[in-house]
XYZ file of C-alpha atoms in Angstrom:
320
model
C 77.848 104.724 96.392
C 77.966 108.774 97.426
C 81.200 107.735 99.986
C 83.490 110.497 100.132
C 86.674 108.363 100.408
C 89.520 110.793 99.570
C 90.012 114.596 99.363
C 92.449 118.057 99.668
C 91.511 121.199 101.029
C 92.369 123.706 98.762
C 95.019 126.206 100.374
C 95.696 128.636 97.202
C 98.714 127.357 96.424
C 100.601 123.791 95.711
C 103.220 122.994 98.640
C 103.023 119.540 97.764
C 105.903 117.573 96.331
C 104.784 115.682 93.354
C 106.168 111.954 93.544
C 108.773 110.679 90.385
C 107.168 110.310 87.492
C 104.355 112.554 88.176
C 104.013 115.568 84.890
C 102.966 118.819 86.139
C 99.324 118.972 84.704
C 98.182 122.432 85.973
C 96.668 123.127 89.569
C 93.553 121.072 88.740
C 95.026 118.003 86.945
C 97.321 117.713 89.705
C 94.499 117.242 92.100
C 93.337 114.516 90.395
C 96.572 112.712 90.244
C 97.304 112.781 94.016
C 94.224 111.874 94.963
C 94.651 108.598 92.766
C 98.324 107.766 94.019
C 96.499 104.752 95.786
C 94.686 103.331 92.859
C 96.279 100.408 91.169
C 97.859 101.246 88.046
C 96.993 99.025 84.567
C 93.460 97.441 85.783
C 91.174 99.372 84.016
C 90.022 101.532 86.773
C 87.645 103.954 85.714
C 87.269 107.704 87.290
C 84.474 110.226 86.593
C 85.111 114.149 86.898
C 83.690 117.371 85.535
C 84.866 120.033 83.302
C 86.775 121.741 85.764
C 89.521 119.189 85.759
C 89.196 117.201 82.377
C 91.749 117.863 79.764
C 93.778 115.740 77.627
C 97.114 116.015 79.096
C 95.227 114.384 82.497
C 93.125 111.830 80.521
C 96.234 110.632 78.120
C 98.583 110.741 81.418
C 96.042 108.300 83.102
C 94.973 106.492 80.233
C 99.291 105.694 80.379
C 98.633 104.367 83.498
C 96.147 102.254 82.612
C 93.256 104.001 83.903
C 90.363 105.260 81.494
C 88.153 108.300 82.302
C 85.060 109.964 81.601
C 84.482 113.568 82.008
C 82.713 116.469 80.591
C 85.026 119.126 78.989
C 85.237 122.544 77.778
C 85.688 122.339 73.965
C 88.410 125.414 73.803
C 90.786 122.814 75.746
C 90.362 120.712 72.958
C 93.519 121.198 70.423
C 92.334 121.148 66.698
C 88.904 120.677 67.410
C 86.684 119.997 64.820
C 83.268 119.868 66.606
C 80.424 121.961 65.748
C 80.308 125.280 68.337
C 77.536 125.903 70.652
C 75.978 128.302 68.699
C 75.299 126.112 65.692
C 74.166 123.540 67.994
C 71.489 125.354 69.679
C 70.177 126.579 66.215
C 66.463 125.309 65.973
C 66.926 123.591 62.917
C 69.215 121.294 64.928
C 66.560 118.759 66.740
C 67.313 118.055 70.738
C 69.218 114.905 71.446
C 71.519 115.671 67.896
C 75.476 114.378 68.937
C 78.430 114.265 66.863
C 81.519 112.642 67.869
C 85.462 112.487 67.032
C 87.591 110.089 67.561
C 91.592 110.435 67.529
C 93.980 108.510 68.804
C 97.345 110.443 70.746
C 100.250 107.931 70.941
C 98.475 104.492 71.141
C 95.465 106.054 73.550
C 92.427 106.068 72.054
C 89.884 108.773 72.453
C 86.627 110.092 72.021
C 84.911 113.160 72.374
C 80.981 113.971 71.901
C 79.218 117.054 72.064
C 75.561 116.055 72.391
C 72.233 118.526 72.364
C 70.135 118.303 75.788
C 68.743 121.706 77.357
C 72.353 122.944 76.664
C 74.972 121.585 74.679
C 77.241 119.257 76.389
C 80.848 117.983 75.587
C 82.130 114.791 76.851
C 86.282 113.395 76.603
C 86.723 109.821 77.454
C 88.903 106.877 76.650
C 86.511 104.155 76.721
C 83.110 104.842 75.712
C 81.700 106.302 72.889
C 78.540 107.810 71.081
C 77.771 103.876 70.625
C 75.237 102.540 71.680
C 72.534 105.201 71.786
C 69.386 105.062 73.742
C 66.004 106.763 74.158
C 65.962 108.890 77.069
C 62.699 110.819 78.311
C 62.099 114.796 78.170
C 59.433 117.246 78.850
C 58.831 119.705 75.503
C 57.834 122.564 76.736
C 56.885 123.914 72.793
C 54.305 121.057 72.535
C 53.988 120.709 76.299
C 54.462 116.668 76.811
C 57.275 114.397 77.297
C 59.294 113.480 74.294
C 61.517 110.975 73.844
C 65.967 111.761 72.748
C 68.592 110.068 71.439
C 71.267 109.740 74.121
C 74.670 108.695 73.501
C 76.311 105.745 75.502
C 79.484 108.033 76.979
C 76.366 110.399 78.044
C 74.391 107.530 80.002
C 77.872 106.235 81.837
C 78.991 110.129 83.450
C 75.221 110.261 84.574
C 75.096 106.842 86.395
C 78.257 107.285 88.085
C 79.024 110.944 88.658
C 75.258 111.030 90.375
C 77.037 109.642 93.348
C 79.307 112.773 93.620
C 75.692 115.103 93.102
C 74.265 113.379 96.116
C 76.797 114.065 98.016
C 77.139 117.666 97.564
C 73.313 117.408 97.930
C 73.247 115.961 101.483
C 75.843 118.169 102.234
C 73.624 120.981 101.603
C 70.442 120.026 102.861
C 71.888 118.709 106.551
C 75.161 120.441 107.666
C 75.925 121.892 111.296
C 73.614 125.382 111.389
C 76.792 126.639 114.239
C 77.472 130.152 112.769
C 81.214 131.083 113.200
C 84.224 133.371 111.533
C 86.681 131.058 112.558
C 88.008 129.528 109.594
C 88.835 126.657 111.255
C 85.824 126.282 112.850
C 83.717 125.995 109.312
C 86.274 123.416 108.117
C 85.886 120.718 111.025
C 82.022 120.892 111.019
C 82.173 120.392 107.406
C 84.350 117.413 108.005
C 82.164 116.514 111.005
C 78.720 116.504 108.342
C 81.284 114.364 105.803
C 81.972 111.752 108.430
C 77.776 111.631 109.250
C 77.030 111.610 105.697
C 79.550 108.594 105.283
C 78.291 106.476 107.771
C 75.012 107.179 106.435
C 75.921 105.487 103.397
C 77.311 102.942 104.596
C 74.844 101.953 107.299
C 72.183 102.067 104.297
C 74.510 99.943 102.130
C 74.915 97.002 104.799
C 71.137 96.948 105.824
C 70.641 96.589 101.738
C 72.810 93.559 101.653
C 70.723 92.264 104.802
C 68.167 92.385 102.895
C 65.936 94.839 104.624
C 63.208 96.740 103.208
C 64.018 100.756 101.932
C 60.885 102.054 103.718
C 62.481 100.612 107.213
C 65.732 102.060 107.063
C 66.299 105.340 108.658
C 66.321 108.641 106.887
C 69.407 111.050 106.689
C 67.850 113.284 109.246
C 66.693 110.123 111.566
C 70.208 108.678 111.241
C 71.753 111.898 112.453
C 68.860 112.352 115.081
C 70.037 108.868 116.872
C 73.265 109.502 116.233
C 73.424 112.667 118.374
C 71.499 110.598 120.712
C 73.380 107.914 121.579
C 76.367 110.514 121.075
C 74.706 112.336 124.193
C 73.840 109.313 126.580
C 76.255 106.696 126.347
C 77.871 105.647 129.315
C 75.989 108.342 130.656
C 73.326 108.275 133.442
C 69.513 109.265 133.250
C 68.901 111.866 135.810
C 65.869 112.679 137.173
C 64.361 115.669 138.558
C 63.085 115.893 142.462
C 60.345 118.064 143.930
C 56.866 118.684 142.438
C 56.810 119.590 138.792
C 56.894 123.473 138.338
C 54.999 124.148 135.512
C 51.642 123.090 133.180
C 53.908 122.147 130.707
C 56.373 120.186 132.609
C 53.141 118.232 134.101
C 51.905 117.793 130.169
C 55.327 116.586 129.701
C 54.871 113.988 131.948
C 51.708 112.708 130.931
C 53.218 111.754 127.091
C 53.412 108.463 126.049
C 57.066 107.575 127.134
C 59.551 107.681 124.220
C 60.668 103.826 122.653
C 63.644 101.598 123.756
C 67.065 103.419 123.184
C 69.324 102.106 120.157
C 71.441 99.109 120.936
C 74.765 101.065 121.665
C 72.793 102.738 124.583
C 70.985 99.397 125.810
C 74.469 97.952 126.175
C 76.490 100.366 127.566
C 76.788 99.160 131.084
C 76.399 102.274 132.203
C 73.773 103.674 135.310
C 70.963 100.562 134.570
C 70.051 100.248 137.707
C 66.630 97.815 138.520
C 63.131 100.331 139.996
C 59.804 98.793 140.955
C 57.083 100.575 139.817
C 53.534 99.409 137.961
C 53.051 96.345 136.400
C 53.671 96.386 132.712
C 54.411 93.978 129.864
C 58.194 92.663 129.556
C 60.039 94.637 127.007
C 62.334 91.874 126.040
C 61.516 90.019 122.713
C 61.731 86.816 123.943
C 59.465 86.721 127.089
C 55.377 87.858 127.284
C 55.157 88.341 131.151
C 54.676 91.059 133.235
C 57.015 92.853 135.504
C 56.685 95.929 137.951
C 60.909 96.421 137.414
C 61.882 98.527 135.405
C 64.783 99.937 133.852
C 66.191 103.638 135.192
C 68.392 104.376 132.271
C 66.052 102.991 129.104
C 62.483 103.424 130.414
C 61.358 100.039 130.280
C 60.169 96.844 132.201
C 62.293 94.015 132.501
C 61.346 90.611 134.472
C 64.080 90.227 137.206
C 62.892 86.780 139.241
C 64.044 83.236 140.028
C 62.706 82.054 136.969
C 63.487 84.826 134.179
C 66.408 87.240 133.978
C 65.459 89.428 131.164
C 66.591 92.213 132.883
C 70.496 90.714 132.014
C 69.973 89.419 128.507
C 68.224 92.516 127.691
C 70.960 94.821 128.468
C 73.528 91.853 126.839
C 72.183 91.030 123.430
């Protein structure tokens, strides 16, 4: 889902009191086990991570708690490991896509560990899946120059399909953050925060128009959603001022003459805030529901609005 839900800021040090029960697992095991003091215990919860916090004290601690993991790992935090190294991996004579596995089991948890041949040779640790079942993936041979197909191992395809989520978001993060320079520590850490809380409601904005079933090529794009976000940000419950006295320059005039902008999102339509009724040409009715024409107009969204006897679209438009 890419929804950052939980996190620390790393300080340096640990301050933190570790709750009864908890087994000191190093800085970066430790993370890991706050951060999951909220998950229900004996479930079968699953959590992804990388190599910079997998090792078997934290995956037998959780697998004790009955939550199984899945994470890439260095092999020298293996104990007695018997897998190949790298180097006789990435011999030639061994073909890409080549895995080996070992399985062990450390008081009642089961385990397995795979070290499989891609570009580079990667080792995965988990306590529920395995080399089993394999799969064809897809790669581009740059020897013969075409796209070849691999075998990839099961434990291989689940860390892909789930830690992706965690990729994207570092992704977003990089390609639209807050471009405010600043040496203030502080500063750097809330408009990180501030692009996490965007990048969030991204997500979940996307994920509720899904379940409405509306089509991918309507929904709005990261930088759109942050675009009428800022917007509405900017001018609600505010009023639209305008400018008196001739207009001072060739551009201000060009200005004028543009196509006026569309209707504002819904959280500035319904504001209640400065829409005040202008006359001014006669133009068609802006409300979905009505095809007359009206010479009122709206000073605050820019658009005409029947106000008579017999239609109030003016009210329902600024209601619904």
């Amino acid at each position: 889902m890419r929804y950052a839900h939980k996190f620390e800021i790393y300080s340096g040090q640990e301050n933190l009191e570790k709750v009864p029960g908890e087994p000191d697992l190093g800085a970066t095991g430790n993370v890991v086990v706050r951060l999951l003091r909220g998950v229900p215990r004996m479930i079968n919860h699953i959590i992804y991570f990388d190599n910079f916090y997998t090792s078997l004290p934290l995956v037998y601690f959780l697998a004790k708690q009955g939550i199984h993991t899945v994470g890439t790992v260095q092999q020298n935090k293996i104990p007695n490991n018997k897998l190949p190294d790298r180097k006789t991996f990435m011999k030639k004579s061994v073909p890409r896509g080549s895995y080996e596995e070992k399985v062990s089991t450390l008081d009642g948890v089961d385990m397995s560990c795979v070290a499989w041949k891609d570009n580079k040779v990667v080792t995965l640790l988990s306590t529920y899946a395995g080399a089993l079942p394999v799969t064809e993936v897809s790669r581009y041979d740059k020897a013969k120059k075409e796209t070849i197909g691999i075998t990839c191992p099961f434990i291989v395809q689940e860390y892909n399909k789930h830690m992706g989520g965690v990729d994207l978001m570092d992704s977003f993060l990089g390609r639209n953050y807050i471009t405010i320079r600043s040496k203030k520590w502080y500063l750097r850490i809330f408009f990180h925060l501030l692009d996490l809380a965007v990048i969030n409601a991204w997500v979940i904005y996307r994920k509720n128009a899904m379940e409405r079933n509306h089509h991918k090529k309507n929904l709005l794009t990261m930088s759109q959603f942050r675009n009428e976000l800022a917007f509405v940000l900017c001018n609600k419950g505010t009023s639209k001022e305008t400018k008196r006295g001739r207009l001072s320059t060739l551009e201000d005039e060009l200005q004028s003459k543009r196509k006026k902008a569309s209707p504002p999102p819904k959280d500035i339509r319904t504001d209640g805030a400065e829409h005040w009724p202008t006359v001014g040409g006669s133009l068609r009715c802006k409300y979905p529901k009505c095809k007359g024409y009206s010479t009122i107009s709206c000073s605050k969204c820019g658009v005409n609005l029947c106000l008579n006897k017999n239609n109030n679209c003016f009210v329902n438009y600024h209601k619904e």
